[in-house]
PDB file of N, CA and C in Angstrom:
ATOM      1  N   MET A   7     -17.498 -22.001  10.015  1.00 55.00           N
ATOM      2  CA  MET A   7     -17.536 -22.108   8.897  1.00 55.00           C
ATOM      3  C   MET A   7     -17.918 -20.648   8.075  1.00 55.00           C
ATOM      4  N   ALA A   8     -16.573 -20.372   7.457  1.00 52.00           N
ATOM      5  CA  ALA A   8     -16.920 -18.435   7.341  1.00 52.00           C
ATOM      6  C   ALA A   8     -18.253 -18.586   6.149  1.00 52.00           C
ATOM      7  N   ASN A   9     -18.903 -17.545   6.226  1.00 64.00           N
ATOM      8  CA  ASN A   9     -20.499 -17.705   5.783  1.00 64.00           C
ATOM      9  C   ASN A   9     -20.414 -16.450   4.477  1.00 64.00           C
ATOM     10  N   LYS A  10     -19.390 -15.652   4.322  1.00 78.00           N
ATOM     11  CA  LYS A  10     -18.602 -15.096   3.436  1.00 78.00           C
ATOM     12  C   LYS A  10     -17.389 -14.769   2.924  1.00 78.00           C
ATOM     13  N   GLN A  11     -17.053 -14.812   1.556  1.00 92.00           N
ATOM     14  CA  GLN A  11     -15.114 -14.861   1.372  1.00 92.00           C
ATOM     15  C   GLN A  11     -14.887 -13.758   2.164  1.00 92.00           C
ATOM     16  N   VAL A  12     -13.975 -13.604   2.599  1.00 95.00           N
ATOM     17  CA  VAL A  12     -13.048 -12.602   3.408  1.00 95.00           C
ATOM     18  C   VAL A  12     -11.936 -12.257   2.664  1.00 95.00           C
ATOM     19  N   GLU A  13     -12.127 -10.724   2.043  1.00 96.00           N
ATOM     20  CA  GLU A  13     -11.041 -10.023   1.337  1.00 96.00           C
ATOM     21  C   GLU A  13      -9.741  -9.685   2.140  1.00 96.00           C
ATOM     22  N   ILE A  14      -8.835 -10.131   2.366  1.00 97.00           N
ATOM     23  CA  ILE A  14      -7.431  -9.844   2.889  1.00 97.00           C
ATOM     24  C   ILE A  14      -6.225  -9.266   1.280  1.00 97.00           C
ATOM     25  N   ILE A  15      -6.718  -7.879   1.934  1.00 97.00           N
ATOM     26  CA  ILE A  15      -5.394  -7.192   0.936  1.00 97.00           C
ATOM     27  C   ILE A  15      -4.042  -6.587   1.614  1.00 97.00           C
ATOM     28  N   VAL A  16      -3.067  -6.824   0.777  1.00 97.00           N
ATOM     29  CA  VAL A  16      -1.856  -6.694   1.548  1.00 97.00           C
ATOM     30  C   VAL A  16      -1.220  -5.310   0.522  1.00 97.00           C
ATOM     31  N   TYR A  17      -1.309  -4.487   0.790  1.00 97.00           N
ATOM     32  CA  TYR A  17      -0.409  -3.103   0.414  1.00 97.00           C
ATOM     33  C   TYR A  17       0.995  -3.071   0.284  1.00 97.00           C
ATOM     34  N   GLY A  18       1.930  -2.728  -0.361  1.00 95.00           N
ATOM     35  CA  GLY A  18       3.218  -2.935  -0.140  1.00 95.00           C
ATOM     36  C   GLY A  18       4.195  -2.142  -1.368  1.00 95.00           C
ATOM     37  N   ALA A  19       5.450  -2.565  -1.289  1.00 93.00           N
ATOM     38  CA  ALA A  19       6.088  -1.907  -2.485  1.00 93.00           C
ATOM     39  C   ALA A  19       7.264  -2.827  -2.977  1.00 93.00           C
ATOM     40  N   GLU A  20       7.918  -2.837  -4.274  1.00 86.00           N
ATOM     41  CA  GLU A  20       9.135  -3.158  -4.670  1.00 86.00           C
ATOM     42  C   GLU A  20      10.503  -3.032  -3.466  1.00 86.00           C
ATOM     43  N   GLN A  21      10.346  -1.864  -3.162  1.00 81.00           N
ATOM     44  CA  GLN A  21      11.509  -1.474  -2.627  1.00 81.00           C
ATOM     45  C   GLN A  21      10.817  -1.432  -0.543  1.00 81.00           C
ATOM     46  N   LEU A  22      11.975  -2.064  -0.118  1.00 71.00           N
ATOM     47  CA  LEU A  22      11.472  -2.108   1.576  1.00 71.00           C
ATOM     48  C   LEU A  22      11.513  -0.638   2.245  1.00 71.00           C
ATOM     49  N   CYS A  23      10.508  -0.236   3.081  1.00 65.00           N
ATOM     50  CA  CYS A  23      10.281   0.594   3.559  1.00 65.00           C
ATOM     51  C   CYS A  23      11.322   1.136   4.358  1.00 65.00           C
ATOM     52  N   PRO A  24      11.657   2.131   4.899  1.00 69.00           N
ATOM     53  CA  PRO A  24      13.364   2.672   5.280  1.00 69.00           C
ATOM     54  C   PRO A  24      13.432   1.847   6.767  1.00 69.00           C
ATOM     55  N   SER A  25      12.260   2.016   7.820  1.00 68.00           N
ATOM     56  CA  SER A  25      12.506   1.022   9.075  1.00 68.00           C
ATOM     57  C   SER A  25      12.110  -0.369   8.760  1.00 68.00           C
ATOM     58  N   CYS A  26      12.007  -1.094   7.734  1.00 68.00           N
ATOM     59  CA  CYS A  26      11.748  -2.226   7.731  1.00 68.00           C
ATOM     60  C   CYS A  26      13.200  -3.069   7.089  1.00 68.00           C
ATOM     61  N   VAL A  27      13.966  -2.678   7.194  1.00 71.00           N
ATOM     62  CA  VAL A  27      15.300  -3.607   6.346  1.00 71.00           C
ATOM     63  C   VAL A  27      16.021  -4.608   6.333  1.00 71.00           C
ATOM     64  N   ASN A  28      15.278  -5.521   7.337  1.00 78.00           N
ATOM     65  CA  ASN A  28      15.688  -6.759   8.032  1.00 78.00           C
ATOM     66  C   ASN A  28      14.454  -7.328   7.511  1.00 78.00           C
ATOM     67  N   LEU A  29      13.196  -6.960   7.261  1.00 80.00           N
ATOM     68  CA  LEU A  29      12.302  -7.741   7.101  1.00 80.00           C
ATOM     69  C   LEU A  29      11.956  -8.285   5.644  1.00 80.00           C
ATOM     70  N   PRO A  30      10.917  -9.346   5.176  1.00 85.00           N
ATOM     71  CA  PRO A  30      10.950  -9.006   4.140  1.00 85.00           C
ATOM     72  C   PRO A  30       9.902  -8.569   3.456  1.00 85.00           C
ATOM     73  N   SER A  31      10.247  -8.627   2.146  1.00 88.00           N
ATOM     74  CA  SER A  31       9.640  -7.779   1.115  1.00 88.00           C
ATOM     75  C   SER A  31       8.092  -7.963   1.035  1.00 88.00           C
ATOM     76  N   SER A  32       7.157  -6.631   0.521  1.00 91.00           N
ATOM     77  CA  SER A  32       5.830  -6.987   0.573  1.00 91.00           C
ATOM     78  C   SER A  32       5.487  -8.175   0.115  1.00 91.00           C
ATOM     79  N   LYS A  33       6.340  -8.402  -1.326  1.00 93.00           N
ATOM     80  CA  LYS A  33       5.472  -9.402  -2.354  1.00 93.00           C
ATOM     81  C   LYS A  33       5.749 -10.758  -1.116  1.00 93.00           C
ATOM     82  N   GLU A  34       7.041 -11.097  -0.623  1.00 92.00           N
ATOM     83  CA  GLU A  34       7.504 -12.407   0.274  1.00 92.00           C
ATOM     84  C   GLU A  34       6.705 -12.432   1.160  1.00 92.00           C
ATOM     85  N   THR A  35       6.266 -10.869   2.203  1.00 93.00           N
ATOM     86  CA  THR A  35       5.001 -11.230   2.784  1.00 93.00           C
ATOM     87  C   THR A  35       3.600 -11.589   2.504  1.00 93.00           C
ATOM     88  N   PHE A  36       3.282 -11.241   1.427  1.00 95.00           N
ATOM     89  CA  PHE A  36       2.322 -11.767   0.481  1.00 95.00           C
ATOM     90  C   PHE A  36       1.686 -13.122   0.393  1.00 95.00           C
ATOM     91  N   GLU A  37       3.044 -13.574  -0.009  1.00 96.00           N
ATOM     92  CA  GLU A  37       3.063 -15.272  -0.479  1.00 96.00           C
ATOM     93  C   GLU A  37       3.143 -15.785   1.016  1.00 96.00           C
ATOM     94  N   TRP A  38       3.713 -15.210   1.841  1.00 94.00           N
ATOM     95  CA  TRP A  38       3.827 -16.017   3.177  1.00 94.00           C
ATOM     96  C   TRP A  38       2.003 -15.998   3.436  1.00 94.00           C
ATOM     97  N   LEU A  39       1.838 -15.218   3.907  1.00 96.00           N
ATOM     98  CA  LEU A  39       0.512 -14.568   4.103  1.00 96.00           C
ATOM     99  C   LEU A  39      -0.812 -15.646   3.797  1.00 96.00           C
ATOM    100  N   GLU A  40      -0.807 -15.770   2.077  1.00 97.00           N
ATOM    101  CA  GLU A  40      -1.545 -16.429   1.590  1.00 97.00           C
ATOM    102  C   GLU A  40      -0.971 -18.031   2.210  1.00 97.00           C
ATOM    103  N   ALA A  41      -0.200 -18.270   1.801  1.00 97.00           N
ATOM    104  CA  ALA A  41       0.059 -20.084   2.239  1.00 97.00           C
ATOM    105  C   ALA A  41      -0.257 -20.488   3.556  1.00 97.00           C
ATOM    106  N   ALA A  42       0.361 -19.499   4.726  1.00 97.00           N
ATOM    107  CA  ALA A  42      -0.447 -19.489   6.328  1.00 97.00           C
ATOM    108  C   ALA A  42      -1.476 -19.638   6.139  1.00 97.00           C
ATOM    109  N   VAL A  43      -2.709 -18.605   5.343  1.00 97.00           N
ATOM    110  CA  VAL A  43      -3.982 -18.469   6.031  1.00 97.00           C
ATOM    111  C   VAL A  43      -4.766 -20.145   5.143  1.00 97.00           C
ATOM    112  N   VAL A  44      -4.097 -20.132   3.949  1.00 96.00           N
ATOM    113  CA  VAL A  44      -4.335 -21.886   3.895  1.00 96.00           C
ATOM    114  C   VAL A  44      -4.384 -22.819   4.371  1.00 96.00           C
ATOM    115  N   ARG A  45      -3.211 -22.859   5.397  1.00 97.00           N
ATOM    116  CA  ARG A  45      -2.710 -24.078   5.927  1.00 97.00           C
ATOM    117  C   ARG A  45      -3.880 -23.995   7.221  1.00 97.00           C
ATOM    118  N   LYS A  46      -3.700 -22.828   7.541  1.00 96.00           N
ATOM    119  CA  LYS A  46      -5.104 -22.513   9.030  1.00 96.00           C
ATOM    120  C   LYS A  46      -6.535 -22.885   9.140  1.00 96.00           C
ATOM    121  N   PHE A  47      -7.002 -22.346   7.892  1.00 96.00           N
ATOM    122  CA  PHE A  47      -8.159 -22.602   7.745  1.00 96.00           C
ATOM    123  C   PHE A  47      -8.684 -23.540   6.282  1.00 96.00           C
ATOM    124  N   PRO A  48      -8.311 -24.818   6.265  1.00 93.00           N
ATOM    125  CA  PRO A  48      -8.328 -25.124   4.841  1.00 93.00           C
ATOM    126  C   PRO A  48      -9.566 -25.596   4.272  1.00 93.00           C
ATOM    127  N   ASP A  49     -10.232 -25.319   3.175  1.00 91.00           N
ATOM    128  CA  ASP A  49     -11.205 -25.623   2.513  1.00 91.00           C
ATOM    129  C   ASP A  49     -12.115 -24.560   2.960  1.00 91.00           C
ATOM    130  N   GLN A  50     -11.779 -23.446   3.360  1.00 94.00           N
ATOM    131  CA  GLN A  50     -12.237 -22.281   3.669  1.00 94.00           C
ATOM    132  C   GLN A  50     -12.144 -21.371   2.267  1.00 94.00           C
ATOM    133  N   PRO A  51     -12.950 -20.808   1.570  1.00 93.00           N
ATOM    134  CA  PRO A  51     -12.226 -19.639   0.766  1.00 93.00           C
ATOM    135  C   PRO A  51     -12.350 -18.248   1.337  1.00 93.00           C
ATOM    136  N   PHE A  52     -10.934 -17.419   0.885  1.00 96.00           N
ATOM    137  CA  PHE A  52     -10.988 -16.346   0.939  1.00 96.00           C
ATOM    138  C   PHE A  52     -10.258 -15.518  -0.197  1.00 96.00           C
ATOM    139  N   LYS A  53     -10.070 -14.277  -0.611  1.00 96.00           N
ATOM    140  CA  LYS A  53      -9.466 -13.557  -1.233  1.00 96.00           C
ATOM    141  C   LYS A  53      -8.373 -13.093  -1.086  1.00 96.00           C
ATOM    142  N   ILE A  54      -7.356 -12.989  -1.635  1.00 97.00           N
ATOM    143  CA  ILE A  54      -6.691 -12.384  -0.982  1.00 97.00           C
ATOM    144  C   ILE A  54      -5.810 -11.584  -2.181  1.00 97.00           C
ATOM    145  N   SER A  55      -5.415 -10.235  -2.017  1.00 96.00           N
ATOM    146  CA  SER A  55      -4.674  -9.637  -3.261  1.00 96.00           C
ATOM    147  C   SER A  55      -3.330  -8.620  -3.076  1.00 96.00           C
ATOM    148  N   TYR A  56      -2.658  -8.610  -3.781  1.00 97.00           N
ATOM    149  CA  TYR A  56      -1.664  -7.249  -3.772  1.00 97.00           C
ATOM    150  C   TYR A  56      -1.770  -6.475  -4.156  1.00 97.00           C
ATOM    151  N   VAL A  57      -1.645  -5.202  -3.460  1.00 97.00           N
ATOM    152  CA  VAL A  57      -1.676  -3.894  -4.151  1.00 97.00           C
ATOM    153  C   VAL A  57      -0.012  -3.247  -4.048  1.00 97.00           C
ATOM    154  N   ASP A  58       0.616  -2.521  -5.025  1.00 96.00           N
ATOM    155  CA  ASP A  58       1.166  -1.899  -5.118  1.00 96.00           C
ATOM    156  C   ASP A  58       0.857  -0.697  -4.819  1.00 96.00           C
ATOM    157  N   ILE A  59       1.444   0.239  -3.004  1.00 96.00           N
ATOM    158  CA  ILE A  59       1.451   1.316  -3.435  1.00 96.00           C
ATOM    159  C   ILE A  59       1.437   2.443  -4.319  1.00 96.00           C
ATOM    160  N   TYR A  60       2.863   2.482  -5.367  1.00 95.00           N
ATOM    161  CA  TYR A  60       3.394   3.085  -5.674  1.00 95.00           C
ATOM    162  C   TYR A  60       2.889   3.027  -7.278  1.00 95.00           C
ATOM    163  N   ASN A  61       1.764   1.667  -7.409  1.00 95.00           N
ATOM    164  CA  ASN A  61       1.114   1.301  -8.976  1.00 95.00           C
ATOM    165  C   ASN A  61      -0.278   0.839  -8.625  1.00 95.00           C
ATOM    166  N   PRO A  62      -0.893   1.338  -7.769  1.00 95.00           N
ATOM    167  CA  PRO A  62      -2.445   0.993  -7.713  1.00 95.00           C
ATOM    168  C   PRO A  62      -3.030   0.348  -8.384  1.00 95.00           C
ATOM    169  N   PRO A  63      -4.221  -0.175  -8.809  1.00 94.00           N
ATOM    170  CA  PRO A  63      -5.203  -0.751  -9.444  1.00 94.00           C
ATOM    171  C   PRO A  63      -6.149   0.698  -9.695  1.00 94.00           C
ATOM    172  N   ALA A  64      -6.841   0.450 -10.743  1.00 94.00           N
ATOM    173  CA  ALA A  64      -7.715   2.202 -10.553  1.00 94.00           C
ATOM    174  C   ALA A  64      -9.213   2.036  -9.642  1.00 94.00           C
ATOM    175  N   GLU A  65      -9.328   1.264  -9.368  1.00 94.00           N
ATOM    176  CA  GLU A  65     -10.558   0.912  -8.272  1.00 94.00           C
ATOM    177  C   GLU A  65     -10.332   1.990  -7.032  1.00 94.00           C
ATOM    178  N   GLU A  66     -11.199   2.925  -6.994  1.00 92.00           N
ATOM    179  CA  GLU A  66     -10.999   3.923  -6.399  1.00 92.00           C
ATOM    180  C   GLU A  66     -10.414   3.373  -4.582  1.00 92.00           C
ATOM    181  N   GLY A  67     -11.158   2.545  -3.911  1.00 95.00           N
ATOM    182  CA  GLY A  67     -10.808   2.363  -2.793  1.00 95.00           C
ATOM    183  C   GLY A  67      -9.508   1.938  -2.555  1.00 95.00           C
ATOM    184  N   LYS A  68      -9.103   0.950  -3.243  1.00 96.00           N
ATOM    185  CA  LYS A  68      -7.770   0.843  -3.228  1.00 96.00           C
ATOM    186  C   LYS A  68      -6.559   1.911  -3.742  1.00 96.00           C
ATOM    187  N   ALA A  69      -7.255   1.884  -4.581  1.00 97.00           N
ATOM    188  CA  ALA A  69      -6.016   3.788  -4.947  1.00 97.00           C
ATOM    189  C   ALA A  69      -5.898   4.577  -3.843  1.00 97.00           C
ATOM    190  N   SER A  70      -6.945   4.710  -2.962  1.00 97.00           N
ATOM    191  CA  SER A  70      -7.044   5.791  -2.066  1.00 97.00           C
ATOM    192  C   SER A  70      -6.454   5.226  -1.230  1.00 97.00           C
ATOM    193  N   PHE A  71      -6.388   4.555  -0.448  1.00 97.00           N
ATOM    194  CA  PHE A  71      -5.665   3.438   0.662  1.00 97.00           C
ATOM    195  C   PHE A  71      -4.227   3.452   0.583  1.00 97.00           C
ATOM    196  N   ALA A  72      -4.237   3.488  -0.835  1.00 97.00           N
ATOM    197  CA  ALA A  72      -2.741   3.284  -1.384  1.00 97.00           C
ATOM    198  C   ALA A  72      -1.909   4.563  -0.958  1.00 97.00           C
ATOM    199  N   ARG A  73      -2.395   5.577  -1.835  1.00 97.00           N
ATOM    200  CA  ARG A  73      -1.870   6.767  -1.292  1.00 97.00           C
ATOM    201  C   ARG A  73      -1.985   7.171   0.443  1.00 97.00           C
ATOM    202  N   GLN A  74      -3.081   6.763   0.922  1.00 97.00           N
ATOM    203  CA  GLN A  74      -3.208   7.128   2.435  1.00 97.00           C
ATOM    204  C   GLN A  74      -1.659   6.319   3.185  1.00 97.00           C
ATOM    205  N   VAL A  75      -1.032   4.892   2.641  1.00 95.00           N
ATOM    206  CA  VAL A  75      -0.463   4.489   3.231  1.00 95.00           C
ATOM    207  C   VAL A  75       1.475   5.450   2.815  1.00 95.00           C
ATOM    208  N   ILE A  76       1.024   5.878   1.569  1.00 94.00           N
ATOM    209  CA  ILE A  76       2.439   6.628   1.249  1.00 94.00           C
ATOM    210  C   ILE A  76       2.139   8.101   2.197  1.00 94.00           C
ATOM    211  N   GLU A  77       1.135   8.542   1.903  1.00 96.00           N
ATOM    212  CA  GLU A  77       1.339   9.785   2.712  1.00 96.00           C
ATOM    213  C   GLU A  77       1.330   9.817   4.334  1.00 96.00           C
ATOM    214  N   GLU A  78       0.574   8.814   4.917  1.00 94.00           N
ATOM    215  CA  GLU A  78       1.177   8.773   6.596  1.00 94.00           C
ATOM    216  C   GLU A  78       2.374   8.029   6.841  1.00 94.00           C
ATOM    217  N   ASP A  79       2.870   7.855   5.913  1.00 90.00           N
ATOM    218  CA  ASP A  79       4.074   6.915   5.961  1.00 90.00           C
ATOM    219  C   ASP A  79       4.284   5.816   7.250  1.00 90.00           C
ATOM    220  N   MET A  80       3.088   4.708   6.348  1.00 92.00           N
ATOM    221  CA  MET A  80       2.859   3.723   7.593  1.00 92.00           C
ATOM    222  C   MET A  80       3.755   2.430   6.679  1.00 92.00           C
ATOM    223  N   PHE A  81       4.130   1.782   7.878  1.00 89.00           N
ATOM    224  CA  PHE A  81       5.028   1.055   7.683  1.00 89.00           C
ATOM    225  C   PHE A  81       4.298  -0.506   6.964  1.00 89.00           C
ATOM    226  N   TYR A  82       5.370  -0.718   5.432  1.00 91.00           N
ATOM    227  CA  TYR A  82       4.337  -1.266   4.932  1.00 91.00           C
ATOM    228  C   TYR A  82       5.090  -2.524   4.633  1.00 91.00           C
ATOM    229  N   PRO A  83       4.722  -3.989   4.390  1.00 94.00           N
ATOM    230  CA  PRO A  83       3.402  -3.834   4.167  1.00 94.00           C
ATOM    231  C   PRO A  83       2.405  -3.647   4.929  1.00 94.00           C
ATOM    232  N   VAL A  84       1.703  -3.449   4.502  1.00 96.00           N
ATOM    233  CA  VAL A  84      -0.248  -2.766   5.458  1.00 96.00           C
ATOM    234  C   VAL A  84      -0.910  -3.968   5.375  1.00 96.00           C
ATOM    235  N   VAL A  85      -1.498  -4.830   6.032  1.00 97.00           N
ATOM    236  CA  VAL A  85      -2.497  -5.777   5.893  1.00 97.00           C
ATOM    237  C   VAL A  85      -3.708  -5.420   6.379  1.00 97.00           C
ATOM    238  N   LEU A  86      -4.807  -5.728   5.085  1.00 97.00           N
ATOM    239  CA  LEU A  86      -5.626  -5.246   5.503  1.00 97.00           C
ATOM    240  C   LEU A  86      -7.141  -6.568   5.198  1.00 97.00           C
ATOM    241  N   ILE A  87      -7.980  -6.549   6.248  1.00 97.00           N
ATOM    242  CA  ILE A  87      -8.888  -7.623   6.114  1.00 97.00           C
ATOM    243  C   ILE A  87     -10.829  -7.132   6.648  1.00 97.00           C
ATOM    244  N   GLU A  88     -11.180  -7.212   5.249  1.00 95.00           N
ATOM    245  CA  GLU A  88     -12.260  -6.297   5.406  1.00 95.00           C
ATOM    246  C   GLU A  88     -12.739  -4.704   5.452  1.00 95.00           C
ATOM    247  N   GLY A  89     -11.270  -4.488   5.013  1.00 93.00           N
ATOM    248  CA  GLY A  89     -10.742  -3.068   5.037  1.00 93.00           C
ATOM    249  C   GLY A  89     -10.683  -2.368   6.480  1.00 93.00           C
ATOM    250  N   GLU A  90     -10.179  -3.564   7.320  1.00 94.00           N
ATOM    251  CA  GLU A  90      -9.534  -3.125   8.732  1.00 94.00           C
ATOM    252  C   GLU A  90      -8.230  -3.671   8.745  1.00 94.00           C
ATOM    253  N   VAL A  91      -7.268  -2.235   9.048  1.00 97.00           N
ATOM    254  CA  VAL A  91      -5.703  -2.692   9.140  1.00 97.00           C
ATOM    255  C   VAL A  91      -5.507  -3.856  10.501  1.00 97.00           C
ATOM    256  N   VAL A  92      -4.733  -4.792  10.012  1.00 97.00           N
ATOM    257  CA  VAL A  92      -4.403  -5.595  11.044  1.00 97.00           C
ATOM    258  C   VAL A  92      -3.192  -5.811  10.856  1.00 97.00           C
ATOM    259  N   GLY A  93      -2.252  -5.342  10.512  1.00 95.00           N
ATOM    260  CA  GLY A  93      -0.863  -5.315  10.377  1.00 95.00           C
ATOM    261  C   GLY A  93       0.076  -4.257   9.773  1.00 95.00           C
ATOM    262  N   GLU A  94       0.989  -3.825  10.207  1.00 93.00           N
ATOM    263  CA  GLU A  94       1.817  -3.027   9.848  1.00 93.00           C
ATOM    264  C   GLU A  94       3.070  -3.305   9.536  1.00 93.00           C
ATOM    265  N   GLY A  95       3.902  -2.848   8.388  1.00 88.00           N
ATOM    266  CA  GLY A  95       5.229  -3.547   8.410  1.00 88.00           C
ATOM    267  C   GLY A  95       6.197  -5.151   8.657  1.00 88.00           C
ATOM    268  N   ASN A  96       5.291  -5.813  10.200  1.00 87.00           N
ATOM    269  CA  ASN A  96       6.083  -7.023  10.185  1.00 87.00           C
ATOM    270  C   ASN A  96       4.578  -7.829  10.498  1.00 87.00           C
ATOM    271  N   PRO A  97       3.574  -8.106   9.987  1.00 92.00           N
ATOM    272  CA  PRO A  97       2.389  -8.498  10.340  1.00 92.00           C
ATOM    273  C   PRO A  97       2.467  -9.640  11.320  1.00 92.00           C
ATOM    274  N   ARG A  98       1.599  -9.333  11.866  1.00 94.00           N
ATOM    275  CA  ARG A  98       1.508 -11.085  12.756  1.00 94.00           C
ATOM    276  C   ARG A  98       0.887 -11.963  12.806  1.00 94.00           C
ATOM    277  N   LEU A  99       0.947 -13.288  12.256  1.00 95.00           N
ATOM    278  CA  LEU A  99      -0.162 -13.905  12.074  1.00 95.00           C
ATOM    279  C   LEU A  99      -1.193 -14.479  13.232  1.00 95.00           C
ATOM    280  N   LYS A 100      -0.824 -14.332  14.234  1.00 97.00           N
ATOM    281  CA  LYS A 100      -1.980 -14.404  15.380  1.00 97.00           C
ATOM    282  C   LYS A 100      -2.834 -13.461  15.269  1.00 97.00           C
ATOM    283  N   THR A 101      -2.458 -12.078  15.097  1.00 97.00           N
ATOM    284  CA  THR A 101      -3.261 -11.091  15.072  1.00 97.00           C
ATOM    285  C   THR A 101      -4.387 -11.341  13.418  1.00 97.00           C
ATOM    286  N   ILE A 102      -3.708 -11.535  12.581  1.00 97.00           N
ATOM    287  CA  ILE A 102      -4.545 -11.861  11.358  1.00 97.00           C
ATOM    288  C   ILE A 102      -5.314 -12.869  11.762  1.00 97.00           C
ATOM    289  N   PHE A 103      -5.191 -14.244  12.169  1.00 97.00           N
ATOM    290  CA  PHE A 103      -6.047 -15.534  12.275  1.00 97.00           C
ATOM    291  C   PHE A 103      -7.426 -15.278  13.279  1.00 97.00           C
ATOM    292  N   ALA A 104      -6.699 -14.334  13.860  1.00 97.00           N
ATOM    293  CA  ALA A 104      -7.938 -13.877  14.880  1.00 97.00           C
ATOM    294  C   ALA A 104      -8.665 -12.869  14.575  1.00 97.00           C
ATOM    295  N   GLU A 105      -8.542 -11.787  13.061  1.00 96.00           N
ATOM    296  CA  GLU A 105      -9.353 -11.017  12.504  1.00 96.00           C
ATOM    297  C   GLU A 105     -10.117 -12.514  11.652  1.00 96.00           C
ATOM    298  N   MET A 106      -9.677 -13.296  11.006  1.00 96.00           N
ATOM    299  CA  MET A 106     -10.220 -14.123  10.346  1.00 96.00           C
ATOM    300  C   MET A 106     -11.625 -14.902  11.201  1.00 96.00           C
ATOM    301  N   GLU A 107     -11.260 -14.985  11.956  1.00 96.00           N
ATOM    302  CA  GLU A 107     -12.112 -15.708  13.466  1.00 96.00           C
ATOM    303  C   GLU A 107     -13.034 -15.364  13.366  1.00 96.00           C
ATOM    304  N   LYS A 108     -12.726 -13.507  14.041  1.00 95.00           N
ATOM    305  CA  LYS A 108     -14.158 -12.874  14.212  1.00 95.00           C
ATOM    306  C   LYS A 108     -15.399 -13.136  12.442  1.00 95.00           C
ATOM    307  N   HIS A 109     -14.593 -13.506  11.839  1.00 95.00           N
ATOM    308  CA  HIS A 109     -15.391 -13.315  10.299  1.00 95.00           C
ATOM    309  C   HIS A 109     -15.934 -14.428  10.136  1.00 95.00           C
ATOM    310  N   GLY A 110     -15.417 -15.502  11.256  1.00 95.00           N
ATOM    311  CA  GLY A 110     -16.579 -16.986  10.733  1.00 95.00           C
ATOM    312  C   GLY A 110     -15.488 -18.017  10.474  1.00 95.00           C
ATOM    313  N   TYR A 111     -14.165 -17.847  10.186  1.00 95.00           N
ATOM    314  CA  TYR A 111     -13.336 -19.025  10.291  1.00 95.00           C
ATOM    315  C   TYR A 111     -12.960 -19.705  11.485  1.00 95.00           C
ATOM    316  N   GLY A 112     -12.873 -21.250  10.896  1.00 92.00           N
ATOM    317  CA  GLY A 112     -12.539 -21.585  11.719  1.00 92.00           C
ATOM    318  C   GLY A 112     -11.231 -22.423  11.609  1.00 92.00           C
ATOM    319  N   ALA A 113     -10.187 -22.726  12.620  1.00 77.00           N
ATOM    320  CA  ALA A 113      -8.986 -23.612  12.206  1.00 77.00           C
ATOM    321  C   ALA A 113      -9.630 -25.065  12.435  1.00 77.00           C
TER     322      ALA A 113
END
């Protein structure tokens, strides 16, 4: 059982990144990811938030990473767990689940 609530942040934008044409939108990925994590780790709280890279919140950490996604031409959505990049463009559930398990989450 996780001893602290992990934060998952999905950075993305309304428009798809140029090389992500056939992939789901950032928002769709966010919703799909949230549902998948809830199914995989029931009764284990976590926090998930979506950050629009072109309209980030005032919170400095999130705003500065949003700039980094744009400046470094990262494939979005970019998924972070506790500050670690665990997925870019087409995030894989297996990788995300493995990172959650490192933080004490158990299926």
